Tab-separated table of C-alpha atoms in Angstrom:
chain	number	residue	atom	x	y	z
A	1	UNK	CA	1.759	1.594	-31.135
A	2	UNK	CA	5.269	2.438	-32.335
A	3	UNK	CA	5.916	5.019	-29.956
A	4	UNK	CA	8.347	2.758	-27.909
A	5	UNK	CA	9.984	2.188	-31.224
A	6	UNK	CA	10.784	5.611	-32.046
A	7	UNK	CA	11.543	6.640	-29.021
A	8	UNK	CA	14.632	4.096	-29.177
A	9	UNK	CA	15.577	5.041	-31.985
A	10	UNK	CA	15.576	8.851	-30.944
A	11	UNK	CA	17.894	7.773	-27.728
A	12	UNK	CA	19.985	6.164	-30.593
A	13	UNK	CA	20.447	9.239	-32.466
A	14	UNK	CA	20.732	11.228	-29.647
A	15	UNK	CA	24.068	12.577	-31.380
A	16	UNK	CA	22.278	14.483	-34.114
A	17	UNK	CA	19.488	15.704	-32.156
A	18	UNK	CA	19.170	19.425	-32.493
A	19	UNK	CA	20.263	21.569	-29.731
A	20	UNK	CA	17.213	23.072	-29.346
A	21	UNK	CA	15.556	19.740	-28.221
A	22	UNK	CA	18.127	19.137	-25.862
A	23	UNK	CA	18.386	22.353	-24.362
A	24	UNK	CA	14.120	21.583	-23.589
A	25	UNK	CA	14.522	18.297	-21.957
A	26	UNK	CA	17.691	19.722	-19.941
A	27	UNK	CA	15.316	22.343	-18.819
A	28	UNK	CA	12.474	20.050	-18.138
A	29	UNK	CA	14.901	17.836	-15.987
A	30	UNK	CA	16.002	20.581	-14.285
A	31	UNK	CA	13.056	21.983	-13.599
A	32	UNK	CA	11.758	18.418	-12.630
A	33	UNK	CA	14.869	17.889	-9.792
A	34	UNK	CA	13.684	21.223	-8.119
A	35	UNK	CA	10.399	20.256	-7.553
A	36	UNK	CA	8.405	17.985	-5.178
A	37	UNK	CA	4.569	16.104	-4.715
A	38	UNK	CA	2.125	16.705	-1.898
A	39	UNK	CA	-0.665	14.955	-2.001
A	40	UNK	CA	-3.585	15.347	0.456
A	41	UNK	CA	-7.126	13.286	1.003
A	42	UNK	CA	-9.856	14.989	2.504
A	43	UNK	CA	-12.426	13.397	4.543
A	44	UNK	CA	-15.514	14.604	6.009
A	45	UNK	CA	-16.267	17.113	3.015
A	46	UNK	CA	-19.847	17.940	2.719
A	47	UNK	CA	-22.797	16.383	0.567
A	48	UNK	CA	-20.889	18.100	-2.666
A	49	UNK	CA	-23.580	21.208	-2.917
A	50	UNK	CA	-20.669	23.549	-2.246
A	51	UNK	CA	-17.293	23.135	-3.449
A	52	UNK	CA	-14.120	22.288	-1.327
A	53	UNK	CA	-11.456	23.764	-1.909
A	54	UNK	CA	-7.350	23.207	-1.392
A	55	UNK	CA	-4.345	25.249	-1.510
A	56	UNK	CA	-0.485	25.014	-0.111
A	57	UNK	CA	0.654	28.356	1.099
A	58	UNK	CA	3.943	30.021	2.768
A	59	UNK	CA	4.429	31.607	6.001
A	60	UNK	CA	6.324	34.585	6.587
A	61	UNK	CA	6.647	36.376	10.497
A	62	UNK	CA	3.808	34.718	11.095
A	63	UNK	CA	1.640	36.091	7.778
A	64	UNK	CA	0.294	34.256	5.136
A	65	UNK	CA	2.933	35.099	1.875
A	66	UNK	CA	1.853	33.325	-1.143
A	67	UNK	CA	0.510	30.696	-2.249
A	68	UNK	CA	0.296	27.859	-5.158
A	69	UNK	CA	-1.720	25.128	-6.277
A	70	UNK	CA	-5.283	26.288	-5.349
A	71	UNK	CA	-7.996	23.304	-7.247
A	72	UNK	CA	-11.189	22.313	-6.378
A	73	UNK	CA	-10.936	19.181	-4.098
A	74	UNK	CA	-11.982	16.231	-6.202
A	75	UNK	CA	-15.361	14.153	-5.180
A	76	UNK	CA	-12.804	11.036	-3.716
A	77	UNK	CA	-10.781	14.041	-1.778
A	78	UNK	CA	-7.960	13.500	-3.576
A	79	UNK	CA	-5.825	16.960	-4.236
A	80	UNK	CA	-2.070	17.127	-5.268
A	81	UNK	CA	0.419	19.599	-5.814
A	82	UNK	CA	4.001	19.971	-7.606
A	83	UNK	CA	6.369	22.663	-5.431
A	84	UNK	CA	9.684	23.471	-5.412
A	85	UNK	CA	11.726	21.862	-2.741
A	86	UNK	CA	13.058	25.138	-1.325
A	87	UNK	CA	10.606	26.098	0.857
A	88	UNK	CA	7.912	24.515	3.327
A	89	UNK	CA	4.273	24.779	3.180
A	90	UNK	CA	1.020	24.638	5.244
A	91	UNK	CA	-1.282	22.598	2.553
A	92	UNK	CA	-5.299	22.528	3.453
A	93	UNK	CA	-8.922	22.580	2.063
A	94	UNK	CA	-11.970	23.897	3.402
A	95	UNK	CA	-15.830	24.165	1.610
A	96	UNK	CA	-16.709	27.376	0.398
A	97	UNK	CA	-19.928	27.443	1.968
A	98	UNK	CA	-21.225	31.196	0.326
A	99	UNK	CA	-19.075	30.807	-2.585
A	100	UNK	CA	-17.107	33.835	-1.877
A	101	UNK	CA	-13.467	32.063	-2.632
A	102	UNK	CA	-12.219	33.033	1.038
A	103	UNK	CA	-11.965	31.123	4.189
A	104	UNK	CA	-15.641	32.512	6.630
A	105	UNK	CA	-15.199	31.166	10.367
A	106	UNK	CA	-17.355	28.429	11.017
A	107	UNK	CA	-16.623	26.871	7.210
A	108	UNK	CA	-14.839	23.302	7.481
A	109	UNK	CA	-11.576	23.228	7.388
A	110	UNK	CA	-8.378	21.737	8.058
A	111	UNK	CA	-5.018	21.800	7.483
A	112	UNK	CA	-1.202	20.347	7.941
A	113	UNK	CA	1.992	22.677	8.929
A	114	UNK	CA	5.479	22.301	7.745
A	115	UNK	CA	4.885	19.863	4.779
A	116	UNK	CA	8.170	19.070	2.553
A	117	UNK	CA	7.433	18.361	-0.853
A	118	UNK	CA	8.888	14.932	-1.871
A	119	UNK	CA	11.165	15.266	-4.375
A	120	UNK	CA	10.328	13.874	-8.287
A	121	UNK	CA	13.545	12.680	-9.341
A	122	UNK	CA	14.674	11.361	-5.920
A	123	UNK	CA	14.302	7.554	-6.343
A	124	UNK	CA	14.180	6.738	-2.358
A	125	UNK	CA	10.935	9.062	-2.118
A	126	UNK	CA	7.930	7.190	-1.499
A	127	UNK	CA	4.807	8.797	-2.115
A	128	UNK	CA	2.840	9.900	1.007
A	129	UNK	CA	-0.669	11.145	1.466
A	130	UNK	CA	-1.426	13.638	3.899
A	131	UNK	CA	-4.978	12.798	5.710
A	132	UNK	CA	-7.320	15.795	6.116
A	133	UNK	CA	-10.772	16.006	8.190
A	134	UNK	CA	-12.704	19.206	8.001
A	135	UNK	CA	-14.403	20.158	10.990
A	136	UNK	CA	-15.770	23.555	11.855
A	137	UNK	CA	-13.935	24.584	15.381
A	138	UNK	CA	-11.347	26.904	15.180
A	139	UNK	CA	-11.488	29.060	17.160
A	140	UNK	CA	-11.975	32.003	15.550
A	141	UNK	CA	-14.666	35.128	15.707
A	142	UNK	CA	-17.733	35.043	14.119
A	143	UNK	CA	-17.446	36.703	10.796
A	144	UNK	CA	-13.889	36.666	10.723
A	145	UNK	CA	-13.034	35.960	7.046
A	146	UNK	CA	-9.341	34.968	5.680
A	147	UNK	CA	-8.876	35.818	2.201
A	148	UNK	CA	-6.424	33.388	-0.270
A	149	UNK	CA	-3.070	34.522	-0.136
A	150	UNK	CA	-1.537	35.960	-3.454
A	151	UNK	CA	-0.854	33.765	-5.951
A	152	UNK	CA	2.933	32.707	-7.061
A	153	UNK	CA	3.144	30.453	-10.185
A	154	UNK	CA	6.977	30.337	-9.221
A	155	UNK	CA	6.180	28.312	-6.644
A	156	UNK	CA	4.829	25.559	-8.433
A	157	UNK	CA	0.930	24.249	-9.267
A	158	UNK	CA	-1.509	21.785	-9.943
A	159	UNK	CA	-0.845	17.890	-10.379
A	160	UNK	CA	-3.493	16.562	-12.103
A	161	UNK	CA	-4.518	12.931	-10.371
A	162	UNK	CA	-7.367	10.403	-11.522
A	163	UNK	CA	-8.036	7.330	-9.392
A	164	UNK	CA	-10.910	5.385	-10.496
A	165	UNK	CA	-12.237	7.871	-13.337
A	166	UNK	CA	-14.122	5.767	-15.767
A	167	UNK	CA	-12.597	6.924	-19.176
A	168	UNK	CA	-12.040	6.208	-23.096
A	169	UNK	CA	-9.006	5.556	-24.980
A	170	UNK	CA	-10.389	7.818	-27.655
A	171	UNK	CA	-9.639	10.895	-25.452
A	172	UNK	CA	-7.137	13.136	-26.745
A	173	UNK	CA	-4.821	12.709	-23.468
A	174	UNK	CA	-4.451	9.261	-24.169
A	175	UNK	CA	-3.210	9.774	-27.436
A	176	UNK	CA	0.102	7.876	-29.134
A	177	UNK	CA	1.767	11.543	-29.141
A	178	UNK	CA	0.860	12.621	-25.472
A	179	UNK	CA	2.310	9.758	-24.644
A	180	UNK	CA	5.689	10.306	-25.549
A	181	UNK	CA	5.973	13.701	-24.631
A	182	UNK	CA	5.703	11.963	-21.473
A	183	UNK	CA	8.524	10.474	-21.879
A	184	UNK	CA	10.775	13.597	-23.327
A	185	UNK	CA	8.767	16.197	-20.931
A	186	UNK	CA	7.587	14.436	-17.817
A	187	UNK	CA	7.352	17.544	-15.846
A	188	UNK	CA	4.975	18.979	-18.362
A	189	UNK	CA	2.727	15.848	-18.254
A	190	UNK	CA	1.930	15.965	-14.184
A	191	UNK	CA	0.595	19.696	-15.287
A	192	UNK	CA	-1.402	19.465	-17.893
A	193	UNK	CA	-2.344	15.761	-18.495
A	194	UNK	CA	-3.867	13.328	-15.513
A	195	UNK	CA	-1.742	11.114	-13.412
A	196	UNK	CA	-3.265	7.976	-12.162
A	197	UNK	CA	-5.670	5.070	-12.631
A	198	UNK	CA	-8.550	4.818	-14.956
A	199	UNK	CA	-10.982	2.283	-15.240
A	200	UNK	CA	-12.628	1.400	-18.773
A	201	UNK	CA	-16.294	1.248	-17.386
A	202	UNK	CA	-17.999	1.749	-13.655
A	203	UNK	CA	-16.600	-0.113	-10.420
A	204	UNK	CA	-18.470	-4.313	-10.549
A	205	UNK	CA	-17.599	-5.886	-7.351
A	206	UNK	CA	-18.268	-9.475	-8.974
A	207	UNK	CA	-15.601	-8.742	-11.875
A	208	UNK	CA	-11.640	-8.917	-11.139
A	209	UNK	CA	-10.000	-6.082	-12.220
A	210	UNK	CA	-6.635	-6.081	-14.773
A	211	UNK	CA	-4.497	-3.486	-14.820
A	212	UNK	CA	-2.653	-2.626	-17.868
A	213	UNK	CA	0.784	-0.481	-17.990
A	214	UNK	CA	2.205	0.230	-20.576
A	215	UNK	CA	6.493	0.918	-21.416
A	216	UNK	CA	8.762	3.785	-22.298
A	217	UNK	CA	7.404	6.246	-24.761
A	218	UNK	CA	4.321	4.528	-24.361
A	219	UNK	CA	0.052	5.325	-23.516
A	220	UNK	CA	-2.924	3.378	-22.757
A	221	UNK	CA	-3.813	3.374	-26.676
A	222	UNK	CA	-1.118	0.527	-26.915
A	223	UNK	CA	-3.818	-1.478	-25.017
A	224	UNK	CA	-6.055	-0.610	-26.985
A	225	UNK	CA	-6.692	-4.145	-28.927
A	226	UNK	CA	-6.679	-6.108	-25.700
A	227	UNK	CA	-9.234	-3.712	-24.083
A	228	UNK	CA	-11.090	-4.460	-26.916
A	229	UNK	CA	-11.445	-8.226	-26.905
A	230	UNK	CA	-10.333	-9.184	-23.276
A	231	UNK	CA	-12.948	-11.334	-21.273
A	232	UNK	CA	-15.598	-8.531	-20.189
A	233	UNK	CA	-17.343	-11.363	-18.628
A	234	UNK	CA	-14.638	-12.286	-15.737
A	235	UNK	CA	-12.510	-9.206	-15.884
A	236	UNK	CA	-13.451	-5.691	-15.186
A	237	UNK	CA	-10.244	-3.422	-17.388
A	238	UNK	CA	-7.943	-0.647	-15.701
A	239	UNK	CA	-4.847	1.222	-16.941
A	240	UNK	CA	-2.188	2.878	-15.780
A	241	UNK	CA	-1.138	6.412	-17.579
A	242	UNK	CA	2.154	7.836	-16.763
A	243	UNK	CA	5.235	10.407	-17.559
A	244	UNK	CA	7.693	7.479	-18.630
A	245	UNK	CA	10.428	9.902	-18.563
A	246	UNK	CA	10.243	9.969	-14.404
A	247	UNK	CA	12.487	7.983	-12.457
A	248	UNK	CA	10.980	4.537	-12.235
A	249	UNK	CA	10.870	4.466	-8.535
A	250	UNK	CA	8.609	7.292	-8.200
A	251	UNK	CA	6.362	6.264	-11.006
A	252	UNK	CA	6.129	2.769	-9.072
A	253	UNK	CA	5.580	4.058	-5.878
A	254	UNK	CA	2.167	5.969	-7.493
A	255	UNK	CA	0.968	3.408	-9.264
A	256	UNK	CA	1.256	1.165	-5.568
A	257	UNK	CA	-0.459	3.638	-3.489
A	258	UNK	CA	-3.190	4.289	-6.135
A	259	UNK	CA	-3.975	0.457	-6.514
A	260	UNK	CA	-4.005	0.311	-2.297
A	261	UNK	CA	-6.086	3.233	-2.143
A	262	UNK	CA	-8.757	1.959	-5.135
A	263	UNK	CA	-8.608	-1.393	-2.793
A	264	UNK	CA	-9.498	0.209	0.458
A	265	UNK	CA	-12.273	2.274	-1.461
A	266	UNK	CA	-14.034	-1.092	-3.118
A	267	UNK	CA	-12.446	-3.710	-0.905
A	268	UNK	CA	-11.742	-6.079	-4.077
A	269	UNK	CA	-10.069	-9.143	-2.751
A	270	UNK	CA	-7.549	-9.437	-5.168
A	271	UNK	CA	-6.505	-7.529	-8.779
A	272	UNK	CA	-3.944	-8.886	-11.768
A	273	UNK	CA	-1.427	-6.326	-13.675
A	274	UNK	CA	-0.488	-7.382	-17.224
A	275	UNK	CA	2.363	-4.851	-18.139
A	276	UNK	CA	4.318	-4.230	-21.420
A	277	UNK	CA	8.333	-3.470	-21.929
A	278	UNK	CA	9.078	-0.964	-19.251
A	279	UNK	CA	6.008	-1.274	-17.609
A	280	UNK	CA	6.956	-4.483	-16.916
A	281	UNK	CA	10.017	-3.247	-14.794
A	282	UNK	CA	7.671	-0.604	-13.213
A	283	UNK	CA	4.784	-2.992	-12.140
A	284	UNK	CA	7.090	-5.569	-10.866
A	285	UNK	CA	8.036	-2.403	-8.139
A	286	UNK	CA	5.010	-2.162	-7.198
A	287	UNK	CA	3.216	-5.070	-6.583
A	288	UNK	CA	6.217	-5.301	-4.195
A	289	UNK	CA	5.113	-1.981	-2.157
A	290	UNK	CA	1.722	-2.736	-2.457
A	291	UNK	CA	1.621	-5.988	-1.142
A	292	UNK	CA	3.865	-5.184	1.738
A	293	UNK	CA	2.460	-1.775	2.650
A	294	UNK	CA	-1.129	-3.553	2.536
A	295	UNK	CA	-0.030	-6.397	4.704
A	296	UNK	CA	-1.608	-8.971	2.609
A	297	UNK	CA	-1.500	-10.047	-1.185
A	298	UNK	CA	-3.831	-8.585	-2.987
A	299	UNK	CA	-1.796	-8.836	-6.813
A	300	UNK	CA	-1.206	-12.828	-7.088
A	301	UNK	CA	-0.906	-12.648	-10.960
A	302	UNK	CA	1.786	-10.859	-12.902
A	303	UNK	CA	2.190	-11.188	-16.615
A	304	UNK	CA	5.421	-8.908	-18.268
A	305	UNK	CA	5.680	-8.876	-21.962
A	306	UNK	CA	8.265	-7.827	-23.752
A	307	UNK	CA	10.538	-6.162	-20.805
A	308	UNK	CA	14.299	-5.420	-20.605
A	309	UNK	CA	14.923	-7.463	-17.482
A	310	UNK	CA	18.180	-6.992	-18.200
A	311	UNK	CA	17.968	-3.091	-19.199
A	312	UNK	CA	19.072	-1.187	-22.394
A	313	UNK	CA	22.072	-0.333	-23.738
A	314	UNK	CA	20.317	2.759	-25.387
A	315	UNK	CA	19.727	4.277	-22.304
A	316	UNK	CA	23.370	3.842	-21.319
A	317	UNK	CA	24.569	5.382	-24.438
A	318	UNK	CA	21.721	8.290	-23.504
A	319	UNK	CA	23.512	8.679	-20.513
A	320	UNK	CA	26.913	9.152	-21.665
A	321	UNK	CA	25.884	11.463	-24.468
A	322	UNK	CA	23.455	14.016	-21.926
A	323	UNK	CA	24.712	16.210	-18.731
A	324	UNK	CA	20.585	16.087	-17.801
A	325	UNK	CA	19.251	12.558	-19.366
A	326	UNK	CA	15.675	11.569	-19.563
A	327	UNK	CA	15.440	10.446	-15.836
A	328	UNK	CA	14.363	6.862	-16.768
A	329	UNK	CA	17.070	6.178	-18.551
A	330	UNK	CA	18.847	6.223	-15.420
A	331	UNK	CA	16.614	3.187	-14.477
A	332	UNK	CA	17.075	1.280	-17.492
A	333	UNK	CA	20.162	1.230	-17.940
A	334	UNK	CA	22.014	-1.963	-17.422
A	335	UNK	CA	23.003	-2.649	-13.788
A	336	UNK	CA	21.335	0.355	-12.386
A	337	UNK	CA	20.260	-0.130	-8.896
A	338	UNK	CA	16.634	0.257	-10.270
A	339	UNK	CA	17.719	-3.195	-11.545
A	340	UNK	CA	19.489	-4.858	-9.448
A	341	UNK	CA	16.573	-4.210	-6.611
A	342	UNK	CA	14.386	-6.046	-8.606
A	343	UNK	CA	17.026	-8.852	-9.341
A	344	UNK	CA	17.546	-8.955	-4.721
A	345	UNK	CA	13.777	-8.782	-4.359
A	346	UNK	CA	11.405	-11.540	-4.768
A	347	UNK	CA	8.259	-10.808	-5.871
A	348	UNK	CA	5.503	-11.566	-2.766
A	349	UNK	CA	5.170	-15.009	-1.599
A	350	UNK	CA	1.383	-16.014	-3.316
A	351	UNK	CA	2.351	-13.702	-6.601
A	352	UNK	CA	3.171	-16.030	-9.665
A	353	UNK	CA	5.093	-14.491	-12.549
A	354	UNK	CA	4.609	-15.039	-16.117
A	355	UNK	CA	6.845	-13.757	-18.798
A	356	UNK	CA	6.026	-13.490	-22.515
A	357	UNK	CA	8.629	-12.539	-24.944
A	358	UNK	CA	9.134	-11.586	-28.837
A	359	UNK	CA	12.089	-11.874	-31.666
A	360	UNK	CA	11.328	-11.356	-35.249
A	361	UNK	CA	13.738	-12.453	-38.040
A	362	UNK	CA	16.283	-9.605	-39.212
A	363	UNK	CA	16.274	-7.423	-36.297
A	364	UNK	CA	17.554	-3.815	-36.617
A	365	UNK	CA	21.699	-4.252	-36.575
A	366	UNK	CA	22.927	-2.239	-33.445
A	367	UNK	CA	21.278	-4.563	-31.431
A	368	UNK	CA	23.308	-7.454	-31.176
A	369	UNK	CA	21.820	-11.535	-31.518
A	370	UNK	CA	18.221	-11.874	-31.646
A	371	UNK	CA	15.600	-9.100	-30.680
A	372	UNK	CA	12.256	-7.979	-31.050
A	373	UNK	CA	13.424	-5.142	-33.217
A	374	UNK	CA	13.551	-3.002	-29.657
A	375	UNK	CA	15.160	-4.914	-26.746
A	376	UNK	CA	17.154	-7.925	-27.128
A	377	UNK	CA	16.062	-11.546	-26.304
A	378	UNK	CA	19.068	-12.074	-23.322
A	379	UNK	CA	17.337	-8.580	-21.896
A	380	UNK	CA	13.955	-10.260	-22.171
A	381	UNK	CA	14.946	-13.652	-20.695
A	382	UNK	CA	17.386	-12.519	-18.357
A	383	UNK	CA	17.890	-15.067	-15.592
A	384	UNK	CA	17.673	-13.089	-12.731
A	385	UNK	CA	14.572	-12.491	-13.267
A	386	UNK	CA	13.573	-15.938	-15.648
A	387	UNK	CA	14.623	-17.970	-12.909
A	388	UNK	CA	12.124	-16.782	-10.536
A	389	UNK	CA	8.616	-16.940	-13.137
A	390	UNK	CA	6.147	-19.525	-12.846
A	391	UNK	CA	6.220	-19.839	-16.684
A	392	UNK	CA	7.642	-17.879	-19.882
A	393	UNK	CA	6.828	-17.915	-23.528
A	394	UNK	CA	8.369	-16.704	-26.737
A	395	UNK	CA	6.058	-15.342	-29.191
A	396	UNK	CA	7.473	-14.443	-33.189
A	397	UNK	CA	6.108	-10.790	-32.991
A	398	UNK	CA	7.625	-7.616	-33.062
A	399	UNK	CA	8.151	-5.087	-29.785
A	400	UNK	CA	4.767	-2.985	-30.100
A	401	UNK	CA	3.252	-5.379	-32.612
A	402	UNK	CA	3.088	-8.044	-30.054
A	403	UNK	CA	-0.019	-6.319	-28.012
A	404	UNK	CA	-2.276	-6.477	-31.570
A	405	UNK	CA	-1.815	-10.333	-31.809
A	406	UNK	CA	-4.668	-12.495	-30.354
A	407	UNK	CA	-1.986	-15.129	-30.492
A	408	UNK	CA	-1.008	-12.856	-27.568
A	409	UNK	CA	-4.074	-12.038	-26.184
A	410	UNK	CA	-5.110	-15.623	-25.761
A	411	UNK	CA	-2.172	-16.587	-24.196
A	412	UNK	CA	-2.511	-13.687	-21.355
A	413	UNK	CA	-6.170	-14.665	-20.608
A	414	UNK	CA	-5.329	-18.480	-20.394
A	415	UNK	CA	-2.629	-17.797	-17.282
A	416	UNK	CA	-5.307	-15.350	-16.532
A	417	UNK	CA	-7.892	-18.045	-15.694
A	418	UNK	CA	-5.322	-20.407	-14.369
């Protein structure tokens, strides 16, 4: 629960932080701006006796080259890929009918040409998914088979993606300490931890779902005392997990298209999102793009808690101190034009806005008039944003402490049920 605390203070001391750590998150930004997401969905797949397979792959004089990424398709169709921007790719799946690993004519199969990754730091990328349907025409010979082209880790690998896995806070991945290395090592998160949407229990069409997203530094343990007394009854409980450290934008545009497609798989009518500190600036993103890509309002309650509306002068002095800063930072600072899109974009007509917000006595001294030991009060209440809720509320709790209170709690379920 203090992860979003100590990850301040970190930025803070960014001055005395040892070379070493600094040379890693230069190289994971780095490595982060050369690289780009493909995601795919594959329809049609068969009854899930045989495994279906995906891969992205380079062409050279006409020959397969290399290749990168190759996962088992999972049971929703959903594959995704991180690859450097350099090059284009042919990305497609097919079931491995005889279990051989190769491609035998007459196995489904399909696939796209000349797919450019989207980049991971570009903020003006909007995640796309590529639509597959196997079918079994192509027009080759009987018993021609096409083995996988060589492997080339260079090229890039796996994203892991979860959309609609029912899971447990107790799992390691969700852990306080996975969660900031989110934050410091994004690019190492879409590898080896899982992107996406979880749900706390199965799918119940006659319960409305929350989602919960949580802020910088963050992980869905910081829920964890509002998962476990929120109205089971009337709600059905989702979170969000994500590499904090990613430019906000991108981060947004995922959690958007995730929440459209778990809304075209179980046609729920409508959802809520109850976010926490930079989640807060993240969510409000992209109820936007979900709403307007979906063509009707589908998220008409928003509670933030806790968020720099009006940014974070730690990120700023992050910024100045780093060549390569945490990408996010970039996002938070104050006036970034992360910011001051939110500030020239209403929130869908039909979506209400409620904002909750914290101070304790004797806040921490470089942050200037009253705070919640984090981010200060004028960030929390910033008019821009104030201006434009349906109804705000200061609670006398600290940053992270604020999400154990049921003083809290209560307060999110009554404008909940309103």
């Amino acid at each position: 629960m203090q992860t979003s605390l100590h990850s301040i203070a970190l930025l803070l001391a960014l001055p005395l932080l040892s070379s070493c750590s600094l040379l890693g998150l230069r190289k994971q930004v780095e490595a982060l701006e050369a690289q780009g997401g493909v995601t795919i969905e594959v329809t049609n797949m068969p009854d899930g006796t045989r495994p279906t397979y995906a891969l992205a792959w380079r062409m050279e004089n006409g020959l397969r080259k290399d290749s990168a990424g190759f996962q088992k398709v999972r049971p929703d169709g959903i594959a995704s890929f991180n690859l450097n921007l350099d090059s284009t790719y042919r990305v497609g799946a097919f079931t491995d009918e005889n279990d051989n690993h190769h491609y035998d004519a007459g196995e489904p199969l399909d696939f796209v040409k000349d797919v450019q990754p989207l980049s991971l730091s570009d903020p003006k990328a909007r995640v796309k998914i590529w639509k597959l349907t196997l079918h079994r025409n192509h027009d080759l010979a009987p018993g021609t088979v096409i083995e996988m082209p060589v492997e080339n880790k260079a090229l890039g690998g796996v994203t892991q993606v979860a959309l609609g896995d029912v899971a447990s806070l107790d799992e390691p991945r969700f852990a306080p300490e996975v969660g900031g290395s989110g934050l410091w090592r994004p690019l190492d998160f879409l590898s080896t931890n899982t992107l996406g949407l979880y749900f706390t229990e199965p799918y119940d069409p006659s319960r409305i779902p929350v989602v919960f997203v949580y802020g910088i530094g963050g992980s869905p343990q910081d829920w964890r005392y509002f998962i476990d007394h929120f109205d089971r009854k009337r709600y059905q409980l989702w979170f969000y997990h994500y590499p904090s450290g990613m430019r906000l934008d991108r981060v947004s545009s995922v959690l958007a298209t995730g929440l459209r497609a778990l809304r075209q798989r179980h046609h729920f009518p409508v959802c809520y999102v109850v976010a926490h500190s930079m989640g807060g600036l993240v969510s409000r993103t992209a109820i936007t793009e979900a709403v307007k890509d979906e063509g009707v309002n589908f998220i008409p309650k928003f509670v933030s808690i806790s968020t720099p509306w009006g940014g974070h002068q730690a990120a700023e002095s992050g910024i100045r101190h780093l060549k390569k800063p945490v990408p996010s930072w970039l996002d938070v600072r104050p006036g970034s034009d992360f910011l001051l899109n939110i500030y020239a974009t209403p929130l869908p007509k039909g979506t209400v806005h409620h904002l909750i917000y914290g101070s304790i006595e004797g806040g921490p001294f470089y942050l200037k008039g009253d705070n919640d030991g984090v981010v200060t009060v004028v960030s929390e209440t910033d008019l821009r944003v104030k201006e434009g809720t349906t109804s705000f509320r200061h609670l006398l709790h600290e940053h992270t402490e604020i999400l154990q209170k049921q003083e809290t709690l209560e307060w999110v379920m009554a404008l909940l049920k309103k």
